[in-house]
XYZ file of C-alpha atoms in Angstrom:
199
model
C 122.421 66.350 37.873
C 126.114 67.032 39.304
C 127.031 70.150 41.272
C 128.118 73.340 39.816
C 130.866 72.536 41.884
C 131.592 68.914 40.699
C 131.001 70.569 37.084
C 133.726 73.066 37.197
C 136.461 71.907 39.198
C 138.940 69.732 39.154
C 138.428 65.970 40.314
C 139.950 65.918 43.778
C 142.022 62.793 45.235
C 140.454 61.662 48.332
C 142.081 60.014 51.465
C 139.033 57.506 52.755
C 140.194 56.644 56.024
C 138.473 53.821 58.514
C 139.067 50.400 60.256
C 136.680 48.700 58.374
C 137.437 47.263 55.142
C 133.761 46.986 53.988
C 132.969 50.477 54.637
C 136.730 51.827 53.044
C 135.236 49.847 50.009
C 131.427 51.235 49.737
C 133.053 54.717 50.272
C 135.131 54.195 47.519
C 133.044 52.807 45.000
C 130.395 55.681 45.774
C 133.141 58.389 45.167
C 134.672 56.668 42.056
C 130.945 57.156 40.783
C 131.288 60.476 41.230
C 134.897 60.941 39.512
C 136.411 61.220 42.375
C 140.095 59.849 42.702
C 140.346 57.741 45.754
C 142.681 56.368 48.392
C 141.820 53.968 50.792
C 143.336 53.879 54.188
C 143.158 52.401 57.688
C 143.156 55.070 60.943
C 146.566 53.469 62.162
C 148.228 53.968 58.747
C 150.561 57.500 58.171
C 148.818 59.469 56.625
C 151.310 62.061 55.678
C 152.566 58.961 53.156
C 150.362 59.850 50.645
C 150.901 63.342 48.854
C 148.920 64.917 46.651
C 145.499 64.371 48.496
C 143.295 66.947 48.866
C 141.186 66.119 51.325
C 140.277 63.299 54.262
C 137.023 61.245 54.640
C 136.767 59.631 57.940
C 134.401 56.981 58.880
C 134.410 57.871 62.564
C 135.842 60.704 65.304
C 138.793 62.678 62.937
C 140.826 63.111 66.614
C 142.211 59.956 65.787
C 143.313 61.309 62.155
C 146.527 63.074 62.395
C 146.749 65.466 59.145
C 146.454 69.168 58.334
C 144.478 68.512 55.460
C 140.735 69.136 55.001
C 138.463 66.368 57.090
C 135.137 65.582 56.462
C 133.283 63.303 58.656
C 130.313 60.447 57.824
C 128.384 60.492 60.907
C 125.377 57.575 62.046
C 123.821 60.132 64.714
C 124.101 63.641 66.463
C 126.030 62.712 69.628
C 129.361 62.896 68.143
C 129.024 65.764 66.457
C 130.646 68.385 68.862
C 133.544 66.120 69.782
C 134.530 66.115 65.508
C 134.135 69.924 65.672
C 137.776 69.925 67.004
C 139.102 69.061 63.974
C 136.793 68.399 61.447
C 135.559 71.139 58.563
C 132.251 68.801 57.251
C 130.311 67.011 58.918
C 127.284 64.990 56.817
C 124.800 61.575 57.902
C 126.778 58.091 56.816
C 123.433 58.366 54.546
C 124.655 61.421 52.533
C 124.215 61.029 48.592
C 127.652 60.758 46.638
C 126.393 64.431 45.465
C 126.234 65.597 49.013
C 129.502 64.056 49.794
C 131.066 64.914 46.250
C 130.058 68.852 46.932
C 131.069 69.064 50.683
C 134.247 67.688 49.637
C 134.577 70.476 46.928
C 133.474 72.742 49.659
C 136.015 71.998 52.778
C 138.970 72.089 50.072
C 138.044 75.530 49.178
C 138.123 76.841 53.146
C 134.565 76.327 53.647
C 132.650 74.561 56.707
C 130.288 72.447 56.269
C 127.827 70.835 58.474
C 124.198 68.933 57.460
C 121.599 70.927 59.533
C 120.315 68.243 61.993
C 124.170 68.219 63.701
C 123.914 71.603 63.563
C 120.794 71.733 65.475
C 122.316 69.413 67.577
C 125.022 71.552 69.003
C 124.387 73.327 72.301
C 123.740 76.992 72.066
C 125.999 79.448 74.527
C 124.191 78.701 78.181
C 122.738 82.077 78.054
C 119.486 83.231 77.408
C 118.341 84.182 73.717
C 121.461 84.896 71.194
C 123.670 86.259 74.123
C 127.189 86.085 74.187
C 128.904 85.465 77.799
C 131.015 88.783 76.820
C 130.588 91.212 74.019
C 132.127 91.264 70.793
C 134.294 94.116 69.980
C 134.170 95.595 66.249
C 137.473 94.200 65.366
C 136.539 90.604 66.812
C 133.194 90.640 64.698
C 135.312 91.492 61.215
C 137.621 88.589 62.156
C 134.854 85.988 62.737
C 133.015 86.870 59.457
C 136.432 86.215 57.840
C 136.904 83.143 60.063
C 133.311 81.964 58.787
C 134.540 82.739 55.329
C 136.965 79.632 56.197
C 140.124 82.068 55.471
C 143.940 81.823 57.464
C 145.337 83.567 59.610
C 147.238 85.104 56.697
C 144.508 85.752 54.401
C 142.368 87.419 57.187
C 145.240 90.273 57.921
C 145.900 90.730 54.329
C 141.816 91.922 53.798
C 141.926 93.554 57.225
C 145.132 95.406 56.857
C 146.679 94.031 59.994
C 149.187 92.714 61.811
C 149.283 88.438 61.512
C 150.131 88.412 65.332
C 146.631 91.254 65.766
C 145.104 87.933 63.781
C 146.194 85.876 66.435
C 145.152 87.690 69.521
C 141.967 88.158 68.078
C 141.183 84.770 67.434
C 142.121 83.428 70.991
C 140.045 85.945 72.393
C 137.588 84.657 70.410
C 137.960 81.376 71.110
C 138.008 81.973 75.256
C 134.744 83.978 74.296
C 132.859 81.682 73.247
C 134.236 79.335 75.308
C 135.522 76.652 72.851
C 139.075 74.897 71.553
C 138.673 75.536 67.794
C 137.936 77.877 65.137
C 135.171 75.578 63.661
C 133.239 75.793 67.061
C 133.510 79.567 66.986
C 132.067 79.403 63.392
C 129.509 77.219 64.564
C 128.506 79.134 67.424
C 128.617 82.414 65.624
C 126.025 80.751 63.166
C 123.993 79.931 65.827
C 123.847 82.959 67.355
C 123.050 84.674 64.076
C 126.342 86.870 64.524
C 127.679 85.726 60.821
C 126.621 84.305 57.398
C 128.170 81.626 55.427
């Protein structure tokens, strides 16, 4: 049975980005199964060539991808999980179903972040004991994360909070020095793990 998702939105066009041929190829085939439209690509390719995409699949660390758009990431284990966290928004097992993939895909175009539970589990907590943060959270900083976790911009976030874009901003870098980490994805992920927001 196909995703509510899948059922109700648009086919996306998907950038499938590796180095190896065979795997560009079972990627595609998998997501043309699932009406996907795809593109195939190699990591030294430019990417900003192809318009219209909606999203990136890499085969691999997405630090090596260099694109604003949406990145989700096929993964063999957990131990490169928290290096993709930098840029990517999914991260699923190189197993994943083309229903998995099909719905994260849906997912990380929408502002969402996704990540299959055993890389979450995988991710170190905050060196502290329990759910403590290194420094505590002020009101304002816990509003911004839930919007953060609701995958929303800079933009967006001021808009519902009825502040400045440059408040936005401070808040978020405070956040980010915080919890100790270089993107908004880790902060998300670390807020989940501390049970600080839902998703």
């Amino acid at each position: 049975m196909r995703s509510y998702l899948t059922l109700f939105m648009e086919p996306l066009t998907v950038l499938i980005v590796s180095s190896d041929p065979l795997t560009r190829a079972g990627l595609a085939s998998i997501l043309r199964s699932s009406n996907l439209n795809v593109i195939e690509a190699s990591p030294t390719d430019d990417l900003t060539t192809w318009h219209d995409v909606n999203a990136v699949v890499g085969d691999g660390e997405p630090h090596e991808l260099e694109t604003d758009l949406p990145i989700l990431v096929l993964l063999e284990d957990n131990t490169e999980a928290k290096s993709v966290l930098q840029q990517a928004q999914g991260i699923l097992s190189r197993s994943a179903s083309a229903e998995q993939i099909t719905s994260t895909l849906q997912a990380i175009t929408q502002g969402l972040i996704v990540v299959e539970r055993k890389f979450l589990e995988a991710l170190p907590l905050q060196e502290t004991s329990n759910t403590e943060l290194p420094e505590h959270l002020t009101g304002r900083e816990l509003e911004v994360l839930q919007q953060l976790a609701e995958g929303l911009s800079n933009k967006a976030i001021a808009r519902r909070l009825e502040i400045s874009e440059n408040t936005v901003k401070f808040h978020v870098n405070a956040l980010l020095e915080k919890f100790g980490v270089g993107s908004r994805t880790e902060v998300v992920i670390r807020a989940i793990q501390n049970g600080l927001v839902t998703i």
